[in-house]
Short mmCIF file of C-alpha atoms in Angstrom, two decimals:
data_model
loop_
_atom_site.label_atom_id
_atom_site.label_comp_id
_atom_site.label_asym_id
_atom_site.label_seq_id
_atom_site.Cartn_x
_atom_site.Cartn_y
_atom_site.Cartn_z
CA MET A 271 0.00 0.00 0.00
CA SER A 272 2.80 2.42 0.91
CA HIS A 273 4.58 1.77 -2.39
CA PHE A 274 1.31 2.38 -4.25
CA ILE A 275 0.89 5.77 -2.52
CA SER A 276 4.47 6.76 -3.32
CA TRP A 277 4.01 5.72 -6.93
CA GLN A 278 0.83 7.80 -7.20
CA VAL A 279 2.68 10.79 -5.78
CA CYS A 280 5.48 10.19 -8.30
CA LYS A 281 3.06 10.04 -11.24
CA HIS A 282 1.28 13.19 -10.07
CA GLU A 283 4.58 15.06 -9.76
CA LEU A 284 5.66 13.95 -13.23
CA LYS A 285 2.36 15.06 -14.73
CA GLN A 286 2.75 18.47 -13.13
CA LYS A 287 6.22 18.90 -14.66
CA VAL A 288 5.10 17.68 -18.08
CA LYS A 289 2.47 20.44 -18.19
CA ASN A 290 5.11 23.14 -17.63
CA ARG A 291 6.19 24.20 -21.13
CA THR A 292 8.94 26.50 -19.84
CA LEU A 293 10.66 23.66 -18.06
CA TRP A 294 10.30 21.48 -21.16
CA LEU A 295 12.02 24.22 -23.14
CA LEU A 296 14.84 24.36 -20.63
CA PHE A 297 15.10 20.57 -20.74
CA ALA A 298 15.32 20.62 -24.53
CA LEU A 299 17.92 23.39 -24.51
CA MET A 300 20.03 21.35 -22.10
CA GLN A 301 19.88 18.35 -24.41
CA VAL A 302 20.96 20.56 -27.31
CA LEU A 303 23.84 21.93 -25.22
CA LEU A 304 24.90 18.39 -24.31
CA ALA A 305 24.78 17.36 -27.97
CA VAL A 306 26.87 20.38 -28.99
CA ALA A 307 29.36 19.71 -26.20
CA LEU A 308 29.62 16.04 -27.13
CA VAL A 309 30.10 16.72 -30.85
CA THR A 310 32.65 19.53 -30.38
CA SER A 311 34.57 17.56 -27.76
CA TRP A 312 34.58 14.52 -30.04
CA GLN A 313 35.88 16.60 -32.94
CA GLN A 314 38.57 18.05 -30.71
CA TYR A 315 39.46 14.54 -29.52
CA GLN A 316 39.78 13.31 -33.11
CA GLN A 317 41.87 16.30 -34.19
CA SER A 318 44.14 16.00 -31.17
CA SER A 319 44.56 12.25 -31.62
CA SER A 320 45.23 12.59 -35.36
CA LEU A 321 47.69 15.45 -34.85
CA GLN A 322 49.65 13.58 -32.21
CA ILE A 323 49.81 10.38 -34.26
CA SER A 324 51.03 12.27 -37.32
CA SER A 325 53.48 14.30 -35.24
CA GLN A 326 54.90 11.18 -33.63
CA HIS A 327 55.29 9.62 -37.08
CA MET A 328 56.98 12.79 -38.36
CA VAL A 329 59.56 12.94 -35.55
CA GLU A 330 60.29 9.24 -36.01
CA GLN A 331 60.98 9.89 -39.70
CA GLN A 332 63.21 12.84 -38.79
CA TRP A 333 65.09 10.63 -36.36
CA LEU A 334 65.65 7.94 -38.98
CA ALA A 335 66.65 10.50 -41.62
CA GLN A 336 69.70 11.68 -39.70
CA PRO A 337 72.99 11.22 -41.56
CA ASP A 338 76.12 9.57 -40.22
CA ARG A 339 77.20 11.67 -37.27
CA HIS A 340 78.65 11.63 -33.78
CA PRO A 341 76.30 9.83 -31.33
CA HIS A 342 76.44 12.74 -28.92
CA ARG A 343 75.23 15.02 -31.71
CA VAL A 344 72.36 12.59 -32.16
CA ALA A 345 71.62 12.80 -28.44
CA HIS A 346 71.34 16.58 -28.67
CA PHE A 347 69.28 16.32 -31.86
CA GLY A 348 66.60 15.06 -29.54
CA HIS A 349 63.24 13.44 -29.95
CA PHE A 350 59.60 13.99 -28.96
CA ALA A 351 57.14 11.95 -26.92
CA PHE A 352 53.45 12.63 -27.48
CA ARG A 353 50.60 11.79 -25.12
CA PRO A 354 47.48 10.60 -26.96
CA PRO A 355 44.16 11.71 -25.44
CA SER A 356 42.41 9.19 -23.25
CA ALA A 357 39.50 7.25 -24.72
CA LEU A 358 36.94 9.28 -22.74
CA SER A 359 38.59 12.69 -22.77
CA TYR A 360 35.81 13.85 -25.10
CA PHE A 361 33.39 13.27 -22.19
CA ASP A 362 35.47 14.90 -19.45
CA ILE A 363 38.37 17.08 -20.61
CA GLY A 364 39.78 17.20 -17.09
CA VAL A 365 43.17 18.90 -16.88
CA ASN A 366 44.05 18.28 -20.54
CA ASN A 367 43.59 21.91 -21.54
CA TRP A 368 46.08 23.07 -18.87
CA VAL A 369 48.91 20.56 -19.30
CA GLY A 370 51.10 19.71 -22.25
CA ASN A 371 50.71 16.79 -24.60
CA SER A 372 54.35 16.45 -25.68
CA VAL A 373 57.80 16.40 -24.14
CA PHE A 374 61.07 17.12 -25.95
CA LEU A 375 63.62 14.43 -25.12
CA GLU A 376 67.28 15.41 -25.19
CA ALA A 377 70.58 14.69 -23.49
CA HIS A 378 71.38 16.13 -20.04
CA LYS A 379 68.01 17.82 -19.72
CA GLN A 380 64.58 16.67 -18.60
CA ASN A 381 61.99 18.88 -20.25
CA SER A 382 58.54 18.92 -18.79
CA ALA A 383 55.16 20.30 -19.69
CA ASN A 384 53.97 23.19 -17.56
CA PHE A 385 52.89 22.28 -14.06
CA ALA A 386 49.36 23.70 -13.98
CA ASN A 387 47.90 23.76 -10.48
CA ASP A 388 44.36 22.78 -9.54
CA SER A 389 43.43 26.34 -8.64
CA GLN A 390 43.71 27.40 -12.27
CA ALA A 391 41.80 24.39 -13.53
CA SER A 392 38.99 24.71 -10.99
CA LEU A 393 38.39 28.31 -12.02
CA LEU A 394 38.59 27.81 -15.77
CA ARG A 395 36.52 24.59 -15.80
CA PHE A 396 33.47 26.71 -14.98
CA SER A 397 33.45 28.24 -18.46
CA GLU A 398 34.42 25.05 -20.27
CA LEU A 399 31.82 23.55 -22.59
CA SER A 400 32.06 19.82 -21.99
CA VAL A 401 29.60 17.07 -21.17
CA ALA A 402 31.00 16.61 -17.66
CA ASN A 403 30.87 20.33 -16.99
CA LEU A 404 27.25 20.61 -18.07
CA LEU A 405 26.27 17.66 -15.90
CA LEU A 406 28.21 19.00 -12.93
CA PHE A 407 27.17 22.65 -13.11
CA VAL A 408 24.07 23.20 -15.23
CA TRP A 409 21.88 20.16 -14.61
CA PRO A 410 21.69 20.83 -10.83
CA LEU A 411 20.36 24.30 -11.64
CA LEU A 412 17.65 22.78 -13.82
CA LEU A 413 16.83 20.28 -11.07
CA ILE A 414 16.51 23.19 -8.66
CA ALA A 415 14.18 24.95 -11.10
CA LEU A 416 12.11 21.77 -11.36
CA GLY A 417 11.82 20.94 -7.69
CA PHE A 418 12.48 23.94 -5.45
CA SER A 419 8.77 24.21 -4.62
CA CYS A 420 8.02 20.48 -4.41
CA ILE A 421 7.26 20.64 -0.66
CA SER A 422 7.21 24.35 0.16
CA GLY A 423 4.79 24.95 -2.71
CA ASP A 424 2.37 22.40 -1.26
CA GLN A 425 2.79 24.08 2.11
CA GLN A 426 1.96 27.48 0.68
CA LYS A 427 -1.09 26.22 -1.24
CA GLY A 428 -2.34 24.18 1.69
CA THR A 429 -2.29 20.88 -0.21
CA LEU A 430 0.34 19.42 2.11
CA LYS A 431 -2.03 19.65 5.05
CA GLN A 432 -4.78 18.02 3.01
CA LEU A 433 -2.51 15.15 1.96
CA LEU A 434 -1.43 14.55 5.53
CA ALA A 435 -5.05 14.70 6.69
CA ILE A 436 -6.16 11.90 4.35
CA GLY A 437 -3.40 9.62 5.63
CA VAL A 438 -0.54 10.19 3.20
CA LYS A 439 2.62 9.89 5.25
CA PHE A 440 5.34 12.45 4.81
CA ASN A 441 7.86 9.72 3.97
CA HIS A 442 5.60 8.50 1.14
CA LEU A 443 5.44 12.05 -0.16
CA LEU A 444 9.22 12.43 -0.09
CA LEU A 445 9.78 9.04 -1.72
CA GLY A 446 7.30 9.70 -4.49
CA LYS A 447 8.55 13.19 -5.32
CA GLY A 448 12.19 12.15 -5.04
CA PHE A 449 11.66 9.19 -7.36
CA ALA A 450 9.93 11.48 -9.87
CA TYR A 451 12.96 13.78 -10.06
CA LEU A 452 15.30 10.81 -10.21
CA LEU A 453 13.36 9.46 -13.20
CA LEU A 454 13.64 12.86 -14.86
CA SER A 455 17.39 12.75 -14.23
CA ILE A 456 17.66 9.29 -15.78
CA GLY A 457 15.77 10.53 -18.81
CA PHE A 458 18.17 13.43 -19.02
CA LEU A 459 21.33 11.31 -18.63
CA LEU A 460 20.50 8.36 -20.86
CA PRO A 461 20.71 10.12 -24.26
CA VAL A 462 24.20 11.51 -23.69
CA PHE A 463 25.56 8.20 -22.36
CA ILE A 464 24.00 6.21 -25.18
CA ALA A 465 25.56 8.70 -27.59
CA SER A 466 28.91 8.24 -25.83
CA ILE A 467 28.75 4.48 -26.35
CA MET A 468 27.87 4.97 -30.02
CA ILE A 469 30.73 7.42 -30.49
CA SER A 470 33.19 5.04 -28.86
CA ALA A 471 31.90 2.21 -31.05
CA LEU A 472 32.39 4.29 -34.20
CA ALA A 473 35.90 5.37 -33.18
CA ASP A 474 38.99 4.05 -34.91
CA ALA A 475 39.85 1.98 -31.88
CA VAL A 476 37.67 -1.02 -31.03
CA LEU A 477 35.19 -0.37 -28.23
CA SER A 478 36.81 -2.31 -25.43
CA ALA A 479 35.17 -3.84 -22.38
CA GLU A 480 37.12 -1.42 -20.18
CA VAL A 481 35.79 1.64 -22.05
CA LEU A 482 32.26 0.28 -21.67
CA LEU A 483 32.89 -0.28 -17.98
CA ARG A 484 34.21 3.27 -17.59
CA ILE A 485 31.10 4.67 -19.33
CA GLY A 486 28.90 2.57 -17.06
CA LEU A 487 30.71 3.82 -13.96
CA LEU A 488 30.35 7.40 -15.17
CA PHE A 489 26.61 6.88 -15.60
CA LEU A 490 26.28 5.52 -12.06
CA LEU A 491 28.44 8.36 -10.74
CA TYR A 492 26.35 11.10 -12.32
CA LEU A 493 23.12 9.35 -11.38
CA GLY A 494 24.36 9.39 -7.79
CA TYR A 495 25.19 13.07 -8.23
CA CYS A 496 21.60 13.68 -9.34
CA LEU A 497 20.37 11.74 -6.30
CA PHE A 498 22.45 14.02 -4.07
CA TRP A 499 20.83 17.13 -5.53
CA VAL A 500 17.34 15.57 -5.32
CA CYS A 501 17.96 14.94 -1.61
CA VAL A 502 19.20 18.50 -1.09
CA ILE A 503 16.18 19.94 -2.92
CA LEU A 504 13.72 17.84 -0.89
CA LEU A 505 15.42 18.74 2.38
CA VAL A 506 15.58 22.48 1.73
CA SER A 507 12.03 22.57 0.38
CA SER A 508 10.81 20.69 3.48
CA LEU A 509 12.51 23.12 5.88
CA THR A 510 11.27 26.34 4.28
CA ARG A 511 7.75 27.76 4.29
CA MET A 512 7.81 29.75 1.05
CA PRO A 513 8.98 28.59 -2.41
CA LYS A 514 10.99 31.78 -2.89
CA HIS A 515 12.90 30.99 0.29
CA SER A 516 13.59 27.48 -1.02
CA LEU A 517 14.86 28.85 -4.32
CA THR A 518 17.13 31.39 -2.63
CA ALA A 519 18.57 28.78 -0.28
CA LEU A 520 19.15 26.24 -3.06
CA ILE A 521 20.86 28.75 -5.38
CA THR A 522 23.09 29.74 -2.46
CA VAL A 523 23.98 26.10 -1.80
CA TRP A 524 24.75 25.59 -5.50
CA PHE A 525 27.00 28.66 -5.62
CA VAL A 526 28.90 27.77 -2.46
CA LEU A 527 29.45 24.10 -3.34
CA LEU A 528 30.25 24.47 -7.05
CA VAL A 529 31.84 27.90 -7.43
CA LEU A 530 33.08 29.40 -4.18
CA ALA A 531 34.39 26.36 -2.29
CA PRO A 532 36.46 24.73 -5.08
CA ARG A 533 38.28 27.95 -5.90
CA THR A 534 38.88 28.83 -2.25
CA LEU A 535 40.07 25.36 -1.28
CA ALA A 536 42.40 25.17 -4.28
CA ASP A 537 44.01 28.48 -3.30
CA ILE A 538 44.41 27.33 0.30
CA ALA A 539 45.91 24.02 -0.86
CA GLN A 540 48.44 25.89 -3.01
CA GLN A 541 49.40 28.11 -0.07
CA LEU A 542 49.77 25.16 2.32
CA HIS A 543 51.67 22.95 -0.15
CA PRO A 544 53.29 25.23 -2.73
CA HIS A 545 54.96 23.72 -5.74
CA LYS A 546 57.62 25.23 -7.95
CA SER A 547 56.90 26.70 -11.33
CA ARG A 548 58.40 25.02 -14.38
CA ASN A 549 61.20 27.59 -14.60
CA MET A 550 62.02 27.33 -10.90
CA LEU A 551 62.11 23.54 -11.07
CA ALA A 552 64.48 23.65 -14.06
CA LEU A 553 66.67 26.20 -12.26
CA LYS A 554 66.93 24.05 -9.12
CA VAL A 555 67.81 20.97 -11.19
CA GLN A 556 70.48 22.80 -13.19
CA THR A 557 71.95 24.33 -10.03
CA ASP A 558 72.35 20.92 -8.41
CA ILE A 559 73.76 19.41 -11.61
CA ARG A 560 76.45 22.12 -11.78
CA LYS A 561 77.54 21.14 -8.27
CA VAL A 562 78.50 17.67 -9.45
CA GLY A 563 80.57 18.90 -12.38
CA ASP A 564 80.54 19.03 -16.16
CA SER A 565 80.42 15.64 -17.87
CA HIS A 566 81.62 17.27 -21.13
CA ASN A 567 84.96 18.03 -19.45
CA LEU A 568 87.09 14.90 -19.14
CA ASN A 569 89.29 16.60 -16.53
CA ASP A 570 86.49 17.95 -14.35
CA PRO A 571 87.67 17.44 -10.73
CA HIS A 572 84.19 16.32 -9.65
CA PHE A 573 84.62 13.16 -11.78
CA ASN A 574 88.14 12.29 -10.50
CA GLU A 575 86.81 9.53 -8.26
CA PHE A 576 84.84 8.08 -11.16
CA LYS A 577 87.92 8.21 -13.39
CA GLN A 578 90.04 6.39 -10.82
CA ARG A 579 87.37 3.73 -10.43
CA ILE A 580 87.28 3.14 -14.22
CA LEU A 581 91.07 3.01 -14.50
CA THR A 582 91.21 0.50 -11.65
CA GLN A 583 88.42 -1.57 -13.19
CA TYR A 584 90.28 -1.91 -16.52
CA GLY A 585 93.72 -2.15 -14.92
CA VAL A 586 95.30 0.80 -16.80
CA ASP A 587 97.03 4.03 -15.77
CA THR A 588 95.56 6.58 -18.20
CA ILE A 589 92.29 7.06 -20.04
CA GLU A 590 94.19 6.76 -23.34
CA GLN A 591 94.97 3.13 -22.45
CA LEU A 592 91.31 2.22 -21.95
CA PRO A 593 89.86 -0.25 -24.48
CA VAL A 594 86.69 1.89 -24.58
CA ASN A 595 86.08 5.60 -24.99
CA TYR A 596 86.24 7.31 -21.61
CA GLY A 597 84.24 10.23 -23.03
CA GLY A 598 81.27 7.92 -23.55
CA LEU A 599 81.62 6.47 -20.05
CA ILE A 600 81.64 9.88 -18.44
CA MET A 601 78.62 10.86 -20.51
CA GLN A 602 76.81 7.81 -19.15
CA GLU A 603 77.76 8.73 -15.60
CA GLY A 604 76.75 12.36 -16.06
CA GLU A 605 73.39 11.32 -17.52
CA ARG A 606 72.77 8.97 -14.63
CA ILE A 607 73.55 11.68 -12.08
CA SER A 608 71.45 14.34 -13.80
CA ALA A 609 68.52 11.91 -14.08
CA GLU A 610 68.74 11.11 -10.37
CA ILE A 611 68.80 14.80 -9.47
CA TYR A 612 65.81 15.50 -11.69
CA GLN A 613 63.86 12.57 -10.29
CA ARG A 614 64.50 13.80 -6.75
CA HIS A 615 63.13 17.27 -7.51
CA TYR A 616 60.33 15.87 -9.65
CA GLN A 617 59.24 13.56 -6.85
CA THR A 618 59.10 16.56 -4.53
CA GLN A 619 56.76 18.21 -7.02
CA LEU A 620 54.59 15.10 -7.14
CA ASP A 621 54.50 14.98 -3.34
CA GLN A 622 53.31 18.59 -3.23
CA PHE A 623 50.58 17.92 -5.75
CA ALA A 624 49.57 14.79 -3.83
CA ALA A 625 49.42 16.87 -0.64
CA GLN A 626 47.19 19.40 -2.41
CA ARG A 627 44.87 16.62 -3.58
CA GLU A 628 44.84 15.13 -0.09
CA PHE A 629 43.87 18.49 1.40
CA ILE A 630 41.02 18.82 -1.09
CA GLY A 631 40.02 15.26 -0.22
CA TYR A 632 39.34 16.27 3.39
CA PHE A 633 36.38 18.25 2.11
CA TYR A 634 34.81 15.45 0.07
CA TRP A 635 32.69 14.80 3.15
CA LEU A 636 31.31 18.35 3.06
CA ASN A 637 31.18 18.97 -0.68
CA PRO A 638 30.25 15.95 -2.84
CA TYR A 639 30.83 18.02 -5.99
CA LEU A 640 34.58 17.80 -5.34
CA ALA A 641 34.38 14.01 -5.03
CA VAL A 642 32.29 13.62 -8.18
CA ARG A 643 34.52 16.00 -10.17
CA ASP A 644 37.68 14.12 -9.22
CA LEU A 645 36.10 10.70 -9.73
CA SER A 646 34.83 11.75 -13.15
CA MET A 647 38.31 12.87 -14.22
CA ALA A 648 39.88 9.70 -12.84
CA ILE A 649 37.42 7.38 -14.60
CA SER A 650 37.84 9.37 -17.84
CA GLY A 651 41.65 9.16 -17.55
CA ALA A 652 41.96 12.94 -17.64
CA ASP A 653 43.21 13.90 -14.18
CA SER A 654 46.66 15.08 -13.14
CA ARG A 655 47.82 11.60 -12.07
CA HIS A 656 47.42 10.34 -15.64
CA PHE A 657 49.41 13.30 -16.94
CA PHE A 658 52.23 12.68 -14.47
CA SER A 659 52.26 9.03 -15.52
CA PHE A 660 52.87 10.18 -19.09
CA GLU A 661 55.74 12.43 -18.01
CA GLN A 662 57.37 9.59 -16.08
CA GLN A 663 57.05 7.22 -19.02
CA ALA A 664 58.55 9.88 -21.31
CA GLU A 665 61.47 10.43 -18.95
CA GLN A 666 62.17 6.70 -18.73
CA HIS A 667 62.15 6.50 -22.52
CA ARG A 668 64.45 9.53 -22.76
CA PHE A 669 66.95 8.09 -20.28
CA GLU A 670 67.12 4.70 -22.02
CA ARG A 671 67.50 6.31 -25.46
CA ILE A 672 70.30 8.66 -24.37
CA GLN A 673 72.15 5.94 -22.50
CA ARG A 674 71.99 3.71 -25.55
CA LEU A 675 73.58 6.52 -27.59
CA ASN A 676 76.22 6.92 -24.87
CA THR A 677 76.95 3.21 -25.19
CA ILE A 678 77.51 3.68 -28.94
CA HIS A 679 79.78 6.59 -28.09
CA THR A 680 81.73 4.38 -25.71
CA GLN A 681 82.15 1.43 -28.05
CA GLU A 682 82.21 2.91 -31.57
CA ILE A 683 84.15 6.19 -31.13
CA ASP A 684 87.89 6.24 -30.46
CA HIS A 685 89.10 8.43 -27.66
CA HIS A 686 91.65 10.07 -29.94
CA ASN A 687 90.10 12.86 -32.00
CA ASP A 688 86.72 12.05 -30.48
CA ARG A 689 84.69 15.02 -31.75
CA GLU A 690 85.74 14.67 -35.38
CA GLN A 691 84.48 11.13 -35.80
CA ARG A 692 81.21 9.82 -37.18
CA VAL A 693 79.36 6.54 -36.91
CA SER A 694 76.89 4.91 -39.25
CA ALA A 695 73.29 6.08 -39.02
CA SER A 696 72.26 2.41 -39.06
CA LEU A 697 73.22 2.21 -35.38
CA TRP A 698 70.14 4.16 -34.28
CA GLN A 699 67.70 2.94 -36.91
CA ASP A 700 66.29 0.24 -34.63
CA PHE A 701 65.73 2.40 -31.54
CA PRO A 702 62.26 1.65 -30.11
CA GLU A 703 59.56 4.26 -30.62
CA PHE A 704 57.80 5.88 -27.69
CA HIS A 705 54.45 4.27 -26.97
CA TYR A 706 52.42 5.68 -24.12
CA GLN A 707 50.90 2.95 -21.98
CA PRO A 708 47.41 4.02 -20.85
CA ALA A 709 46.54 3.30 -17.25
CA SER A 710 44.16 0.51 -16.32
CA LEU A 711 40.85 1.27 -14.62
CA SER A 712 42.11 -0.18 -11.34
CA TRP A 713 45.10 2.19 -11.42
CA SER A 714 42.86 5.11 -12.34
CA LEU A 715 40.72 4.49 -9.27
CA SER A 716 43.55 3.44 -6.95
CA ASN A 717 43.51 6.75 -5.07
CA SER A 718 39.75 7.30 -5.23
CA LEU A 719 38.54 5.24 -2.25
CA THR A 720 38.13 8.33 -0.05
CA ALA A 721 36.08 10.11 -2.71
CA ILE A 722 33.84 7.06 -3.21
CA LEU A 723 33.27 6.51 0.51
CA ALA A 724 32.64 10.20 1.15
CA PHE A 725 30.15 10.48 -1.69
CA VAL A 726 28.20 7.39 -0.58
CA ALA A 727 28.29 8.56 3.05
CA VAL A 728 26.93 12.03 2.22
CA ILE A 729 24.01 10.60 0.20
CA THR A 730 23.26 8.07 2.96
CA LEU A 731 23.33 10.85 5.56
CA LEU A 732 20.98 13.03 3.52
CA LEU A 733 18.53 10.17 3.05
CA GLY A 734 18.68 9.51 6.78
CA VAL A 735 18.08 13.17 7.64
CA LEU A 736 15.07 13.35 5.31
CA VAL A 737 13.20 10.64 7.21
CA THR A 738 14.04 11.94 10.69
CA PRO A 739 11.08 13.03 12.88
CA SER A 740 12.53 16.54 13.23
CA VAL A 741 12.23 17.24 9.49
CA GLN A 742 8.69 15.86 9.50
CA ARG A 743 7.72 17.97 12.52
CA ARG A 744 9.14 21.06 10.80
CA ALA A 745 7.07 20.31 7.72
CA PHE A 746 3.96 19.75 9.85
CA ILE A 747 4.48 23.10 11.59
CA HIS A 748 4.75 24.90 8.22
CA ALA A 749 1.70 23.06 6.92
#
């Protein structure tokens, strides 16, 4: 019987919304906006993917087209590593617009894309036309427009008192109205997610089971996000007497949670855990490298201990007596040292960014928008962790490539008249290309447990608050 009453309330609420032509117009406009966002993001994804594939092919051809030359000249000629967009970056752009997609790989230097902090991204995301952004920012406003008067309107018109008088329990009323708005949300979400599956199926790459799973998780995530806003709307509308008061309170909640809090928290996180700019990081790395000497200078005093160790290892008295080129050996040692110095500073940067994310994570329990935003980026493979993974893969590729050239220098170039010699270009024709390894779904979500638990806990708490006697008594008093 109780389920029947709730279902009747749900049907009545849906009929009331169907009759409102203005809200239907807003609903249609939102669907058009989603379609535009999906198409433009997909076109951008295709262009970016095509450009990076062609660019990677071009630099590989340039690498292979080098003439016979000194291997150290080849090392300074350099190479590029490109990061292809993730399979769902057309759905959620994430941080992609604020970080680089390529890294120049060269000897003695670790180039990096700009370190863009979360404060910049959280501010600029607000004006970004993407599917995720529309679902995060605009759909809650439309839900508020649909439901701000769902309880307070009945209170004002006196129908709430009549419903309670004929035996309709307040919980049945909440369940029926809440289910109605959840059905509207499902109807709003389904078209864009079905379109996403179709787009992925029509893509050059085969629609994998993991991509389907990611799309499914995104649907559940945004459905949960809609449920959160439905609970907030029902709670606020139950605690206010007048619809205009409900609308004011809900717009304030929306502004604080989605606009004010993210920007403020990101600024605080940056102040508490500051990270270096790209130029400052490069300066610190170069300063520390200079302290260990110049690997281009065979007589640099900082490498005396290394020289003695090599002479002892080969059982000779001078570098001229070595069966290999000492210049190549010292290049290998210098590259190893510079890579270690860079990794130490780079890890410090990563620790600072992790500390910033951890600080933001403390507020998942108060602001579910933050949890949903970060989960959406993680599932879509478009958050900062995926970008840092690309940089680390590029650096590993750079180090291996340069050290292989240093090995050629050591074995193929005579120490005498080192700089005037050349080696055959065939020696670097078989160098492996850079292939970015996308992260698995388990890795993408490996740091998301707090966000998931916080989001579920907040929704559970809201549902629990809605059925508490105090909320019902407040509604009875207003009625």
